[in-house]
Short mmCIF file of C-alpha atoms in Angstrom, two decimals:
data_model
loop_
_atom_site.label_atom_id
_atom_site.label_comp_id
_atom_site.label_asym_id
_atom_site.label_seq_id
_atom_site.Cartn_x
_atom_site.Cartn_y
_atom_site.Cartn_z
CA MET S 1 31.98 -140.40 173.15
CA ILE S 2 35.53 -139.41 172.29
CA GLU S 3 36.74 -136.33 174.00
CA ALA S 4 40.20 -135.76 172.76
CA LEU S 5 43.35 -137.05 170.99
CA ASN S 6 45.70 -138.39 173.66
CA VAL S 7 48.65 -139.95 172.06
CA VAL S 8 49.90 -140.43 168.60
CA SER S 9 53.04 -142.47 167.49
CA MET S 10 56.04 -141.37 165.53
CA ARG S 11 58.34 -144.36 164.69
CA VAL S 12 62.03 -143.68 165.21
CA LEU S 13 65.05 -145.78 164.97
CA ASP S 14 66.85 -144.50 168.05
CA GLN S 15 64.94 -143.02 170.88
CA ASP S 16 67.82 -141.01 172.43
CA GLU S 17 68.57 -139.38 168.93
CA ALA S 18 64.87 -138.68 168.60
CA LEU S 19 64.66 -137.04 172.22
CA ASP S 20 67.50 -134.78 171.20
CA PHE S 21 65.89 -133.59 167.78
CA TYR S 22 62.21 -133.23 169.16
CA VAL S 23 63.26 -131.53 172.35
CA ASN S 24 66.48 -129.68 171.75
CA LYS S 25 66.02 -128.60 168.13
CA LEU S 26 62.36 -128.74 167.50
CA GLY S 27 61.48 -127.17 170.87
CA LEU S 28 59.04 -129.77 172.21
CA GLU S 29 59.20 -131.03 175.82
CA VAL S 30 59.38 -134.37 177.37
CA ALA S 31 55.95 -135.56 178.66
CA GLN S 32 56.83 -139.02 179.87
CA ASP S 33 60.00 -141.12 179.92
CA PHE S 34 60.12 -144.59 181.54
CA ASN S 35 60.80 -148.19 180.91
CA GLN S 36 57.62 -150.55 180.89
CA GLY S 37 59.35 -153.88 180.93
CA PRO S 38 61.63 -154.07 177.76
CA VAL S 39 59.80 -151.05 176.21
CA ARG S 40 60.75 -147.44 176.72
CA TRP S 41 57.63 -145.29 176.85
CA LEU S 42 58.94 -141.91 175.64
CA THR S 43 56.60 -139.23 174.74
CA VAL S 44 56.99 -135.47 173.90
CA ARG S 45 54.54 -132.81 173.57
CA VAL S 46 54.06 -129.10 172.51
CA PRO S 47 54.77 -126.86 175.40
CA GLY S 48 51.77 -126.02 177.46
CA ASP S 49 49.69 -128.81 175.57
CA THR S 50 49.06 -131.29 178.21
CA GLN S 51 46.38 -133.13 176.24
CA THR S 52 48.24 -134.48 173.23
CA GLU S 53 51.59 -136.44 173.37
CA ILE S 54 53.85 -137.87 170.66
CA TYR S 55 55.15 -141.36 171.42
CA LEU S 56 58.59 -141.67 169.94
CA GLU S 57 58.25 -145.51 169.36
CA LYS S 58 61.24 -147.63 168.50
CA PRO S 59 59.98 -150.61 166.67
CA ALA S 60 61.36 -153.75 168.39
CA PRO S 61 60.37 -156.83 170.11
CA PRO S 62 58.21 -157.85 172.01
CA VAL S 63 55.55 -155.58 170.32
CA TYR S 64 56.66 -156.62 166.91
CA ASP S 65 58.42 -159.81 165.74
CA GLU S 66 61.91 -159.48 164.21
CA ALA S 67 60.75 -159.84 160.60
CA THR S 68 58.10 -156.99 161.22
CA THR S 69 60.59 -154.83 163.03
CA GLU S 70 63.08 -155.09 160.13
CA GLN S 71 60.47 -154.16 157.58
CA LEU S 72 59.43 -151.20 159.76
CA ARG S 73 63.08 -150.09 159.94
CA GLU S 74 63.29 -150.13 156.18
CA LEU S 75 60.18 -148.13 155.71
CA ILE S 76 61.01 -145.59 158.45
CA THR S 77 64.45 -144.97 156.64
CA LYS S 78 62.73 -144.39 153.27
CA GLY S 79 60.46 -141.73 155.25
CA ALA S 80 57.44 -143.90 154.20
CA ILE S 81 55.63 -144.09 157.52
CA GLY S 82 55.70 -141.00 159.71
CA TRP S 83 54.07 -137.54 159.14
CA MET S 84 52.80 -134.97 161.26
CA ALA S 85 51.83 -131.27 161.22
CA LEU S 86 52.59 -128.58 163.80
CA ARG S 87 51.16 -125.07 164.09
CA THR S 88 53.29 -121.95 164.82
CA ASP S 89 52.57 -118.28 165.04
CA ASP S 90 55.78 -117.28 163.25
CA CYS S 91 57.04 -119.79 160.59
CA ARG S 92 59.81 -117.63 159.31
CA GLY S 93 61.15 -116.92 162.84
CA LEU S 94 60.94 -120.63 163.63
CA TYR S 95 62.77 -121.56 160.41
CA GLU S 96 65.66 -119.31 161.43
CA THR S 97 65.68 -120.73 165.00
CA LEU S 98 65.74 -124.32 163.71
CA LYS S 99 68.70 -123.38 161.47
CA GLU S 100 70.52 -122.07 164.48
CA ARG S 101 69.76 -125.20 166.43
CA GLY S 102 71.35 -127.40 163.73
CA VAL S 103 68.27 -128.54 161.77
CA THR S 104 69.46 -129.06 158.16
CA ASP S 105 66.80 -131.29 156.48
CA PHE S 106 64.42 -128.79 155.18
CA THR S 107 62.11 -130.16 152.55
CA GLN S 108 60.70 -126.81 151.88
CA GLU S 109 61.62 -123.31 153.22
CA PRO S 110 58.81 -121.17 154.61
CA THR S 111 56.41 -120.49 151.67
CA ASP S 112 53.33 -118.37 151.48
CA HIS S 113 50.01 -119.91 150.48
CA PHE S 114 46.42 -118.76 150.68
CA TYR S 115 45.88 -120.70 153.74
CA GLY S 116 49.10 -119.44 155.57
CA THR S 117 52.86 -119.92 155.50
CA ASP S 118 54.39 -123.47 155.83
CA MET S 119 57.69 -125.32 155.71
CA GLY S 120 58.77 -128.81 155.64
CA ILE S 121 61.40 -130.66 157.67
CA ARG S 122 62.42 -134.29 158.24
CA ASP S 123 63.50 -135.65 161.56
CA PRO S 124 66.68 -137.69 161.51
CA PHE S 125 64.94 -141.00 160.57
CA GLY S 126 62.93 -139.52 157.54
CA ASN S 127 59.65 -138.63 159.09
CA ALA S 128 58.05 -135.66 157.51
CA ILE S 129 56.97 -132.71 159.52
CA ARG S 130 54.99 -129.85 158.33
CA VAL S 131 54.81 -126.61 160.11
CA LEU S 132 52.02 -124.18 159.41
CA GLN S 133 51.32 -120.63 160.38
CA PRO S 134 47.71 -120.16 159.34
CA ALA S 135 46.67 -117.01 157.48
CA LYS S 136 45.05 -114.40 159.82
CA ALA S 137 41.88 -115.00 157.94
CA ALA S 138 41.90 -118.65 158.68
CA ASP S 139 42.61 -117.89 162.26
CA GLU S 140 39.58 -115.39 162.49
CA ALA S 141 37.28 -117.88 160.75
CA THR S 142 38.06 -120.54 163.37
CA ALA S 143 38.03 -118.27 166.41
#
């Protein structure tokens, strides 16, 4: 039986730039960072969540051949591969914090919906990130 989600992958073109964005701007923390042969295993996570990590994967040989690597790089640049959703307790406050930290690629400012308030941003590579602050009714229904 599956017990939990452990690691998901977000493909990036530059792991150092991704590390700066996801940790210094978005506010995640480094979970693991080591070289495994020619592959750098770099994961980040939501502070306090020791169960789920995001692998900031740079497509490259030997995992992918050169032709596949180039195709993936093109798709990443177009924003056609990566997507994730994060949860917050203060979407508008986080929006202001992200602006102060230098995030500029917002695809949607905080917007109220029946399910809560959410916003959209892109990482430096074009990956879409949604941030949701659930409505109180939704929180109470899941509690």
